Coordinates of C-alpha atoms and ligand atoms in Angstrom, one line a residue:
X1 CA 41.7 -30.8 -21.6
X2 CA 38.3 -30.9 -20.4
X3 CA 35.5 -29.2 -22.8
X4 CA 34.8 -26.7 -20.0
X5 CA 37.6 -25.2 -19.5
X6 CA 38.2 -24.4 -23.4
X7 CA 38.5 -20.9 -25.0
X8 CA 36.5 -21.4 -28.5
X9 CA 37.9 -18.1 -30.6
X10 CA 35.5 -17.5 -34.1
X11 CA 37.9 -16.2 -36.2
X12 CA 36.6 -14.0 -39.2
X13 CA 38.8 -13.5 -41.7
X14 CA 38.9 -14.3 -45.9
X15 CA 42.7 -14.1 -45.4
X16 CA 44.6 -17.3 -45.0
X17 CA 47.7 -15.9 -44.3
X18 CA 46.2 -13.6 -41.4
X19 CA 44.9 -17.3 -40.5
X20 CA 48.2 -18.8 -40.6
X21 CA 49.8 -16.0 -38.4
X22 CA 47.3 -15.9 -35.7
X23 CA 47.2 -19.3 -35.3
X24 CA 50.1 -19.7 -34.8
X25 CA 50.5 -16.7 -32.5
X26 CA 48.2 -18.8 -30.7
X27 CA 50.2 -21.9 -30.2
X28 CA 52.9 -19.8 -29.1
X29 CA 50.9 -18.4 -25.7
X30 CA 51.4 -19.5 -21.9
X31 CA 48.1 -20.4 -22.3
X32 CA 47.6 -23.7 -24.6
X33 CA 43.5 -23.5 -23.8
X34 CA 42.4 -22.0 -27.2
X35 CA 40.9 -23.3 -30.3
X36 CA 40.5 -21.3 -32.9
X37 CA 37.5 -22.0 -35.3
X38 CA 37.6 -19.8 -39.1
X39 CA 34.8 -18.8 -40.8
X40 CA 36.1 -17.0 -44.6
X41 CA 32.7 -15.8 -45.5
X42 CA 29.9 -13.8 -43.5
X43 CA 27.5 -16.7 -44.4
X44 CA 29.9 -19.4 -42.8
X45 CA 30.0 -16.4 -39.9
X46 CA 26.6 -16.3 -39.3
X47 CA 26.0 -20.0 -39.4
X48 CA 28.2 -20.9 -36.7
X49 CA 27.9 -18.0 -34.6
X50 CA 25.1 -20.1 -32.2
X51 CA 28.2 -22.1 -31.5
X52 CA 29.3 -21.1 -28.1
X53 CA 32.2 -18.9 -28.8
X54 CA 34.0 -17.4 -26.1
X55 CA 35.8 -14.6 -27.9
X56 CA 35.2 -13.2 -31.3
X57 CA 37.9 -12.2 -33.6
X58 CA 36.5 -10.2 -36.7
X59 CA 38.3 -8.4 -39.9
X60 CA 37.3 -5.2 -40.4
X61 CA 35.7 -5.6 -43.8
X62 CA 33.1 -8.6 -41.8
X63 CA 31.9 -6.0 -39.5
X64 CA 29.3 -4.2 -41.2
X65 CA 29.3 -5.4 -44.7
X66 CA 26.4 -4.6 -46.8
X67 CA 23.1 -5.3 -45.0
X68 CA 24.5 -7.6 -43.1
X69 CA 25.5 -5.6 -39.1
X70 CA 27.9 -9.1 -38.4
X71 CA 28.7 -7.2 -34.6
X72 CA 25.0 -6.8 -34.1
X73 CA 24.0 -10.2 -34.6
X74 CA 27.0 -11.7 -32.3
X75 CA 25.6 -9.5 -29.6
X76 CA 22.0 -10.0 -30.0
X77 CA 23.2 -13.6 -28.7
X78 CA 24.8 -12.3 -26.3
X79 CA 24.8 -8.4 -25.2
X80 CA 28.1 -8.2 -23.7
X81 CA 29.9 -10.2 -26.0
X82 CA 34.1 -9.8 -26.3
X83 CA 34.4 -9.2 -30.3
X84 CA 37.7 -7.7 -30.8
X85 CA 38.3 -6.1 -34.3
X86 CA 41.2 -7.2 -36.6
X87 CA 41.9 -3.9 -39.3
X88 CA 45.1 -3.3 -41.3
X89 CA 45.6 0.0 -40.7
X90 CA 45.7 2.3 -37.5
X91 CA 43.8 5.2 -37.3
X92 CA 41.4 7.7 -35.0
X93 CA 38.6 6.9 -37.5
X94 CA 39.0 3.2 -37.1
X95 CA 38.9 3.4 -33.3
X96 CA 36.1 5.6 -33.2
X97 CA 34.0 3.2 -35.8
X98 CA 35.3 -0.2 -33.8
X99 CA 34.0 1.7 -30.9
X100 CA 30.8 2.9 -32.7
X101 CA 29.9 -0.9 -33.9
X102 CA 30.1 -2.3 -30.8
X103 CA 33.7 -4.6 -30.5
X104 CA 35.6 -4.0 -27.0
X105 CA 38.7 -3.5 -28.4
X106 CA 40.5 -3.7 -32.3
X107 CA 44.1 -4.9 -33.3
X108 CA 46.1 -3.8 -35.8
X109 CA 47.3 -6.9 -38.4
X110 CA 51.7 -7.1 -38.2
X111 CA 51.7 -5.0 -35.3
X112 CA 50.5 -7.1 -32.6
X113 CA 52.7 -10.5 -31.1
X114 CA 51.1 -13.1 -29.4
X115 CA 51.2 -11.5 -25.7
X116 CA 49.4 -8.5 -26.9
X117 CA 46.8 -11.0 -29.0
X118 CA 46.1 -13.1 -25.8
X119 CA 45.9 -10.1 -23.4
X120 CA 43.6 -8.3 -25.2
X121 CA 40.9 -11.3 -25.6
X122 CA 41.8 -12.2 -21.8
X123 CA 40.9 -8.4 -21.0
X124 CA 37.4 -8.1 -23.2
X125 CA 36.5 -11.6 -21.7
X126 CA 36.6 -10.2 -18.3
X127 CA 35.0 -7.0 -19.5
X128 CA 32.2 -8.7 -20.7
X129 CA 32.3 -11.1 -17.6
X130 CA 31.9 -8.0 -15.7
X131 CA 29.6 -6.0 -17.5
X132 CA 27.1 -9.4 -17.5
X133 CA 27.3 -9.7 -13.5
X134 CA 26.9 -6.2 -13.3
X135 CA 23.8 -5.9 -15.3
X136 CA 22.7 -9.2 -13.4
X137 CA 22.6 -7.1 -10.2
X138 CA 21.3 -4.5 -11.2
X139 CA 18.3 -7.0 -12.3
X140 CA 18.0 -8.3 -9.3
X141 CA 18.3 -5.3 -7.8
X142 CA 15.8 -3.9 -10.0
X143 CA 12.8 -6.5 -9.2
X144 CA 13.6 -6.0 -5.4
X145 CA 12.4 -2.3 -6.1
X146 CA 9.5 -3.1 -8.8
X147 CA 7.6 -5.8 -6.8
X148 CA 8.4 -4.8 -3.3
X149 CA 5.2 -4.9 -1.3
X150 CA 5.9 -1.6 -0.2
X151 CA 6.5 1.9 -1.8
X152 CA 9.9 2.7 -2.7
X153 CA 11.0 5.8 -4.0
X154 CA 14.9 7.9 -4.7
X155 CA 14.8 11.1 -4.0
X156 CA 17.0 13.9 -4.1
X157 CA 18.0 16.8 -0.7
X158 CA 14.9 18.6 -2.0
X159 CA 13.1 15.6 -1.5
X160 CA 12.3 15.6 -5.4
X161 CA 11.6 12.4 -6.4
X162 CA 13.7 10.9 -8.7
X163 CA 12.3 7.2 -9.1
X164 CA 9.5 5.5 -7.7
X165 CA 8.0 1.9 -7.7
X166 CA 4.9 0.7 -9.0
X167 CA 3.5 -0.2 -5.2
X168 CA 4.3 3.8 -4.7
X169 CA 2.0 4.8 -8.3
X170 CA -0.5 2.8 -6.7
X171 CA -0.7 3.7 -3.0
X172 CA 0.0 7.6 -4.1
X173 CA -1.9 7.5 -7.4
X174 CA 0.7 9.3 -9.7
X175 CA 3.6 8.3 -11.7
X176 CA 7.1 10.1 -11.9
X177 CA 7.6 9.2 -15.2
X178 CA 4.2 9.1 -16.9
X179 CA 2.7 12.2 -15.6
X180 CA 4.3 14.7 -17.4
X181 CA 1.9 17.3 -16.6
X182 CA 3.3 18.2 -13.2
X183 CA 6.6 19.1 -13.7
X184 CA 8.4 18.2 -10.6
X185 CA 7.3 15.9 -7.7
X186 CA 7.9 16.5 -4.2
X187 CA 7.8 13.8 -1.5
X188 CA 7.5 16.5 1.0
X189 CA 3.7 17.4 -0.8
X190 CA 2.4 14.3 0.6
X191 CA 2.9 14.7 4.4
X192 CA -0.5 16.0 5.8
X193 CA 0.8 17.8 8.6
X194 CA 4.1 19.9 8.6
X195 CA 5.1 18.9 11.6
X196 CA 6.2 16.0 10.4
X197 CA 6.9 16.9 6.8
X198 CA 9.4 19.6 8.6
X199 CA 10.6 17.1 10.9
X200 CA 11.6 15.3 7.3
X201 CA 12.7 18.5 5.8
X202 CA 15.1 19.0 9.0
X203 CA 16.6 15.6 8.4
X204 CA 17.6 15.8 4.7
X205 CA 18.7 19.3 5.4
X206 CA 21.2 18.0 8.1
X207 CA 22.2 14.9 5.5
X208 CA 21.6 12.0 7.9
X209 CA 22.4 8.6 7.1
X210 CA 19.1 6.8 8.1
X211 CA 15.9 8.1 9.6
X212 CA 12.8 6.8 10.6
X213 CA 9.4 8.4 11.5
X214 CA 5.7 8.1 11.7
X215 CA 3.8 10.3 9.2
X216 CA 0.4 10.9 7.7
X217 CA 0.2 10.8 4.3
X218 CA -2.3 11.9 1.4
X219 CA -2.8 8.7 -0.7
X220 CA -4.6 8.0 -3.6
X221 CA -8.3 8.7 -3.7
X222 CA -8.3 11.4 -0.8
X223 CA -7.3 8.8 1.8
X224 CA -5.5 9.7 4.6
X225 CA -2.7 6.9 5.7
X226 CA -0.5 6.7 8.7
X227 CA 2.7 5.4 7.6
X228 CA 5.9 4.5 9.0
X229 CA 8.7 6.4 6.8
X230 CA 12.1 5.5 6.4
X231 CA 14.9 7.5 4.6
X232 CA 18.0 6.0 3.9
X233 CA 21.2 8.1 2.5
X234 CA 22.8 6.5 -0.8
X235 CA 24.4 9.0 -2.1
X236 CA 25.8 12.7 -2.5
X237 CA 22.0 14.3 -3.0
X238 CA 20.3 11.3 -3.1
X239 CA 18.2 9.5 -0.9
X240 CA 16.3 6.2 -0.3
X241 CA 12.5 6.2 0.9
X242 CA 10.3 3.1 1.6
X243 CA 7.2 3.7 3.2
X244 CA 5.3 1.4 5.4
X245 CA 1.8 2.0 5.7
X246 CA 0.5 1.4 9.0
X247 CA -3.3 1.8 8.0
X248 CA -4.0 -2.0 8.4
X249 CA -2.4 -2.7 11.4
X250 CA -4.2 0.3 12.8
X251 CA -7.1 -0.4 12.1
X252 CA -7.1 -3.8 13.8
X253 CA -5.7 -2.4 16.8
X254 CA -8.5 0.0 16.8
X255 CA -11.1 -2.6 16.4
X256 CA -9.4 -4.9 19.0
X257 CA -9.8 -2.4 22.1
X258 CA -13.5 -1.4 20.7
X259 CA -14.2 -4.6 21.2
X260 CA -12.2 -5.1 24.5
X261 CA -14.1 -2.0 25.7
X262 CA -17.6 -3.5 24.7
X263 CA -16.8 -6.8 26.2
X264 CA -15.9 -5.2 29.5
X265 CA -18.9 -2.9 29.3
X266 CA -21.1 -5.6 29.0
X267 CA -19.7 -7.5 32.1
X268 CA -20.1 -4.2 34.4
X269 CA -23.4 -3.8 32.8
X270 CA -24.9 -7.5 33.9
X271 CA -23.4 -7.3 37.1
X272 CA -24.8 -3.8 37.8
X273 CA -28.1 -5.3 36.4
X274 CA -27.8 -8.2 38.8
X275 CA -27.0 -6.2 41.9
X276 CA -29.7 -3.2 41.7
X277 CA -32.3 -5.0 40.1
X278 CA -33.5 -7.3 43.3
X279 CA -33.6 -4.0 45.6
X280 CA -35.2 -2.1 43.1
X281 CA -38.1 -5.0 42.9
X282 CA -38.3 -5.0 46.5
X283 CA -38.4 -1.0 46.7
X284 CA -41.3 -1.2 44.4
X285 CA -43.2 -3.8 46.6
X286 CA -43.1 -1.8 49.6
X287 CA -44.2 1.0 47.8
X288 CA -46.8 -1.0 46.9
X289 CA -47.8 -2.6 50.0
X290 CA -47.5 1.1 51.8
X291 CA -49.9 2.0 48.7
X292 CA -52.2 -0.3 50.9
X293 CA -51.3 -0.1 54.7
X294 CA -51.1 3.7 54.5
X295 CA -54.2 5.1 56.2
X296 CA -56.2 7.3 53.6
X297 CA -55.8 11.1 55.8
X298 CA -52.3 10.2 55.4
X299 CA -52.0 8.6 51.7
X300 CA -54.4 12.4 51.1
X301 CA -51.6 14.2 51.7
X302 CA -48.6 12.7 51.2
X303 CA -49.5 10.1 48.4
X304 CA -48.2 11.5 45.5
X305 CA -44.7 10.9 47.3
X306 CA -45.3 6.7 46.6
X307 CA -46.2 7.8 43.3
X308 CA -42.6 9.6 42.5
X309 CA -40.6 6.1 44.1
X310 CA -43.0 4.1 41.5
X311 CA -42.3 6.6 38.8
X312 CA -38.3 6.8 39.4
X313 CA -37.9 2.8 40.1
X314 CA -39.7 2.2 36.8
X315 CA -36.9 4.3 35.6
X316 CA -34.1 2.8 36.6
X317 CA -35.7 -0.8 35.8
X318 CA -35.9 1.0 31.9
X319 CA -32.5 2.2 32.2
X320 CA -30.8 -1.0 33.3
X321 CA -32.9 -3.0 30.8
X322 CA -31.3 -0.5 27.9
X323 CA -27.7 -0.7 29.7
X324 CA -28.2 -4.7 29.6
X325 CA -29.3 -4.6 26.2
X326 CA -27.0 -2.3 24.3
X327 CA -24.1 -3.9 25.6
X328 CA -24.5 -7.8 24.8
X329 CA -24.2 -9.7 21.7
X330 CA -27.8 -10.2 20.3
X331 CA -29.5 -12.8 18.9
X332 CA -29.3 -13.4 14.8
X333 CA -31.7 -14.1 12.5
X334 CA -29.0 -14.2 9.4
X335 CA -29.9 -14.7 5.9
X336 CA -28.3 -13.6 2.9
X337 CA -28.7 -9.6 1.2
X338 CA -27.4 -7.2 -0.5
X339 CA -25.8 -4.8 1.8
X340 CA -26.6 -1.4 -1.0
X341 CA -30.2 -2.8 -1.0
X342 CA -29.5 -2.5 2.9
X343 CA -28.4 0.9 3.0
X344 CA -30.7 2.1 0.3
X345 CA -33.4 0.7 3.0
X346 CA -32.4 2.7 5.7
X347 CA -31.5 5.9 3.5
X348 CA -35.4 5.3 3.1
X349 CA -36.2 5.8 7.0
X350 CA -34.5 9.1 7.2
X351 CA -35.1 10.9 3.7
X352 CA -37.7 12.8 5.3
X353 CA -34.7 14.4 8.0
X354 CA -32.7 14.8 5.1
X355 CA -34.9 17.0 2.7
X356 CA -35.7 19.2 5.5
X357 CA -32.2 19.8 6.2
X358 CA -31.6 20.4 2.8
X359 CA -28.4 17.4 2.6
X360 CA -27.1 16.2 -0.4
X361 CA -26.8 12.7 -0.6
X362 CA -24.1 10.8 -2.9
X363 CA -24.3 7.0 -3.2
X364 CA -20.8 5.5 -4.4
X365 CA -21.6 1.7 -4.3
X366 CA -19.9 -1.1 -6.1
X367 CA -22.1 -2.5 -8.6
X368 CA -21.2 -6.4 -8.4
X369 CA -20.8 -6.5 -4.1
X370 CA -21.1 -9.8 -3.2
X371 CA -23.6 -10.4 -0.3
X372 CA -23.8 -10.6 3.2
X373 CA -25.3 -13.2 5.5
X374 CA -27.3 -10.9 8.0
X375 CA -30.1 -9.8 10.6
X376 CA -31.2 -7.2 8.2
X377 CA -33.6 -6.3 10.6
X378 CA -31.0 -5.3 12.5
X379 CA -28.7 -4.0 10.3
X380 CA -30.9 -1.4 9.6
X381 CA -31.4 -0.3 12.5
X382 CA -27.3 -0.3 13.1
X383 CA -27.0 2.1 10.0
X384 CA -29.9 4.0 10.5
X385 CA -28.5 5.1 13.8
X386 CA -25.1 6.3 12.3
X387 CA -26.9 8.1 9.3
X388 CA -29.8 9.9 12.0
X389 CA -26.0 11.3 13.6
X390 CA -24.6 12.3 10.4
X391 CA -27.8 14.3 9.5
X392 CA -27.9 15.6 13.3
X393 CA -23.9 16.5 13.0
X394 CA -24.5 18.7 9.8
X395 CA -25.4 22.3 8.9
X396 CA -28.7 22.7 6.9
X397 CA -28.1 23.1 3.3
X398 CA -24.4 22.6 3.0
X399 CA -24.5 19.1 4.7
X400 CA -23.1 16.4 2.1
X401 CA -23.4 13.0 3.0
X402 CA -22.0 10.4 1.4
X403 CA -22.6 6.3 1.2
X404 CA -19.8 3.9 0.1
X405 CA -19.8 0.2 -0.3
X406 CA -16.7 -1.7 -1.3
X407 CA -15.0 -5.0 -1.3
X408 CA -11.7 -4.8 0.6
X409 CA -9.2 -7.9 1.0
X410 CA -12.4 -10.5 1.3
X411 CA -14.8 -8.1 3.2
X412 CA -17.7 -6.1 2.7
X413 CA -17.2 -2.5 3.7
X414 CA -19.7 0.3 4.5
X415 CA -18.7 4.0 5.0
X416 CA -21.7 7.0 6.0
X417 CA -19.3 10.0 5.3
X418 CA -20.9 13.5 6.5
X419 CA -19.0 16.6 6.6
X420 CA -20.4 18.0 9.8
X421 CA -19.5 19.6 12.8
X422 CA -16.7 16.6 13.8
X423 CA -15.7 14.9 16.9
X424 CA -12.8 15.8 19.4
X425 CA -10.3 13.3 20.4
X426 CA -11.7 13.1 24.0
X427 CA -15.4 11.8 22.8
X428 CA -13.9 9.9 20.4
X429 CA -12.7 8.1 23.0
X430 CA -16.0 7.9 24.5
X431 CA -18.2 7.3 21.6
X432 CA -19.6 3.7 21.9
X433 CA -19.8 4.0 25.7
X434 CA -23.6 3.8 26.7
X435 CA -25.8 7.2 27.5
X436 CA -22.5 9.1 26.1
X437 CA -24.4 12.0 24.2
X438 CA -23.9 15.2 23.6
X439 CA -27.5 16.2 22.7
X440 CA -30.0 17.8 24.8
X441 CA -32.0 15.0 24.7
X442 CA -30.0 12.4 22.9
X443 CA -30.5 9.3 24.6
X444 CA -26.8 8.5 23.7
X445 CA -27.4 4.6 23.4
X446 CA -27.6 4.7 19.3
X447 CA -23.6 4.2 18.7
X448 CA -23.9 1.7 21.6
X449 CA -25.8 0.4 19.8
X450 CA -25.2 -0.1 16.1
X451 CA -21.8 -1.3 17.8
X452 CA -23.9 -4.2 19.9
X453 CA -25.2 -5.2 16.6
X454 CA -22.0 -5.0 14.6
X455 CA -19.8 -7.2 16.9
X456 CA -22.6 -9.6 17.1
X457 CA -21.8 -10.4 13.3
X458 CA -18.7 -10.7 13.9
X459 CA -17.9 -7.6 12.2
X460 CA -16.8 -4.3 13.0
X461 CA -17.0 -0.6 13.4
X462 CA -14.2 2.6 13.3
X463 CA -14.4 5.6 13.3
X464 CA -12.6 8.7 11.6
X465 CA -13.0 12.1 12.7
X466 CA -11.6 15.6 12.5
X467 CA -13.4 18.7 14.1
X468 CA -15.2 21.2 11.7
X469 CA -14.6 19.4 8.6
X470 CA -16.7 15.5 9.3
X471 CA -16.9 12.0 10.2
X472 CA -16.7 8.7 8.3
X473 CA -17.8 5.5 9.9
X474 CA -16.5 2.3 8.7
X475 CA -17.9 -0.9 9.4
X476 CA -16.9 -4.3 8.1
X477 CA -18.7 -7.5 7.4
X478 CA -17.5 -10.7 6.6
X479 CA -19.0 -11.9 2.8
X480 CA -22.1 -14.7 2.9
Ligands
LIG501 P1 -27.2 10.3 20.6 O1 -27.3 10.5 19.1 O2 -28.4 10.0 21.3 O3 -26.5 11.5 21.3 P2 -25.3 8.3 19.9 O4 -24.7 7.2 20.6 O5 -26.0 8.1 18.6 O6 -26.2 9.1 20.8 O7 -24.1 9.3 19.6 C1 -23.3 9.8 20.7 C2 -22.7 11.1 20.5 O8 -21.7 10.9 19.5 C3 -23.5 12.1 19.9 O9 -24.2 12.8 20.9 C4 -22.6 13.0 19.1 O10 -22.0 13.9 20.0 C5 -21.5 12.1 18.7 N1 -21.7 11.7 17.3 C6 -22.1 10.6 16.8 N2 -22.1 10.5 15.5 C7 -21.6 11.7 15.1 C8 -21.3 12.3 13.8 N3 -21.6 11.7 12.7 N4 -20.8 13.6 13.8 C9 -20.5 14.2 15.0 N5 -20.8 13.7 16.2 C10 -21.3 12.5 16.3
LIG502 MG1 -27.8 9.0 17.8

């Protein structure tokens, strides 16, 4: 019979009549695949127990003699391990104590034949069989949910959350089972807006099987995040979560059609340029030449009229010239700095704005930022822009505007936070389109701009805004 297929019994037993009897109960079995291997002391136990047994057969007295926990040490080989417990008498006590010390099953010596014997090691060798693929699963089951790139979470119809991944403490910045402060935690408490977290409500009060929405969601750190959502019924009351956040993917979307839009701006622009700049020098040369021809009685009372066509060509000519130039990418002069040192330097050029308007400033930078290969010329100028409109956007003496620099998966990232009067949706839309302003006499070509600028390093600018409560630009640079 080939090795493999062999059952290797460790019989424990001082007896050698028991030995006698069993073995022989043995040979008289269906099966003829056992081999039965004695061990009369604990010490000749414990030295062969790294043997490979498949089933353990143990007197009573071996079980837990002295200091010695023989059970314990069998399964700290092997967790599940069939040990089956051989006593001489049969009672509730013994049960309850075979049960207590860990054996699957126990046997009582004269009153078993050798059907019973061999079913009951057949039965706690599939148990343990069984209990070892079972816990397998569960492990594999188990790392699925620890080191899923996304947040996963349980929860129950109350949407109380039962378990939740370490990719969930990190995204949402508190743990389940650590914090022990809050006593219960709701997913519902982490939508932003209730229609959504009603919409979610709805669908655990009507006990779908699978739902999916879009939601925004308070992260860690204040952050909003649009997510993707998806519940999943497991159970009676209990529910499966994983949450996709769609902040990435967002973002790059938003950055493509800003600089979609730019791109196409800038082609209208040139052409526009093109197309009214040779009549407009031609206008001005017949001015000119009029200027000349004109008869002085006439030029006496009617000059000033040549004067208003110089004035408004000169005009247009400055306008088209700002249209051109606020909507191309620019000529670099890179070299490496440090982008706080950057933003410290054009904090510098509007301090004086900032005073009078009584704003407090807070600078959140990260020490050790790597740095950037720029125009820092032109940089500043980019970020000056964006923090003479957060000082502009803010009320005197409650404005608060605040300066971030991070490192975010291999870039540099700015944010000029203020927590003035907002932007709607509609002008968000129209933001970074040239001579969009608002102001009286805003020139509305400083977000053009800063984005001109940005794009030419290859880098890029969002924007985040909600009406009465702020803005946050973020713009991102690739590291030197
Ligand atoms: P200007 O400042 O000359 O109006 P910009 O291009 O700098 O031109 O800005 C365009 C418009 O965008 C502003 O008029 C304002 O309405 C809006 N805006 C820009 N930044 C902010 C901000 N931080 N908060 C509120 N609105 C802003
Ligand atoms: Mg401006």
């Amino acid at each position: 019979m080939p090795e493999k297929d062999k059952i290797r019994i460790l019989y424990v037993d001082d007896d050698q009549d028991d030995l006698v009897l069993v073995t022989s109960l043995l040979q008289k079995t269906q099966a003829k695949n056992y081999e039965l291997e004695n061990a009369p002391t604990l010490e000749e136990a414990l030295a062969k127990l790294k043997g490979k047994f498949s089933v353990f057969l143990i007197d009573y007295k071996f079980g837990k003699s002295g200091d010695v926990d023989l059970i314990k040490e069998i399964k700290n080989l092997r967790k599940h391990a069939p040990v089956i417990m051989l006593t001489g008498i049969n009672s509730p006590i013994i049960d309850l104590e075979a049960l207590q010390l860990g054996a699957s099953d126990y046997l009582v010596k004269g009153q078993f034949d050798e059907r019973i014997l061999e079913r009951t090691m057949r039965f706690a060798m599939r148990d343990a069989q069984l209990l070892e693929s079972l816990e397998n699963t569960a492990m594999k089951f188990r790392s699925i949910f620890e080191r899923a790139g996304d947040p996963f979470l349980l929860m129950d119809q109350d949407s109380k959350i039962m378990e939740a991944n370490p990719m969930f403490v990190n995204k949402f910045g508190f743990d389940p089972h650590l914090d022990k402060d809050k006593e219960n935690y709701f997913f519902k408490d982490l939508f932003e807006d209730d229609a959504a977290r009603n919409q979610m409500i709805d669908v655990l009060d009507h006990n779908l099987d699978m739902f999916e929405m879009e939601a925004t969601m308070h992260a860690i750190g204040d952050n909003l995040i649009t997510t993707l959502v998806s519940i999943v019924k497991q159970d009676v009351n209990l529910f499966q979560v994983m949450v996709k956040d769609l902040s990435a993917i967002k973002a790059k979307v938003e950055e493509d059609i800003y600089l979609k839009k730019f791109s196409s701006t800038g082609r209208i622009a040139r052409l526009l340029a093109h197309e009214v700049k040779n009549p407009l020098t031609t206008i001005v040369l017949s001015a000119d030449q009029l200027n000349l021809e004109l008869p002085e009685e006439v030029k006496k009372e009617s000059g000033d009229l040549i004067d208003v066509i110089r004035r408004n060509c000169d005009r247009i000519n400055q306008l088209v010239t700002q249209l051109l130039d606020s909507t191309r990418f620019t000529e670099l002069k890179t070299k490496n700095c440090s982008i706080n040192q950057l933003l410290d330097e054009a904090l510098e050029h509007v301090m004086d704005r900032a005073d009078f308007k009584g704003i407090t400033i807070e600078k959140i930078y990260q020490k050790d930022i790597c740095e950037i290969n720029v125009d820092s010329e032109k940089v500043k100028i980019a970020l000056t822009n964006l923090l003479v409109n957060a000082i502009e956007a803010m009320e005197e003496g409650v404005g608060k505007l605040v300066l971030k620099t991070y490192i975010m998966s291999q870039h540099c990232r700015i944010e000029v936070r203020d927590n003035g009067v907002g932007i709607s949706k509609e002008n968000l839309e129209r933001l970074f389109e040239p001579f969009f302003t608002n102001k009286p006499t805003g020139s509305g070509l400083g977000l053009t701009n800063s984005q001109s600028i940005i794009l030419s390093h290859g880098g890029s600018i969002r924007v985040k805004s909600e009406v009465g409560k702020g803005t946050n630009f973020i713009i991102t640079f690739n590291l030197a």
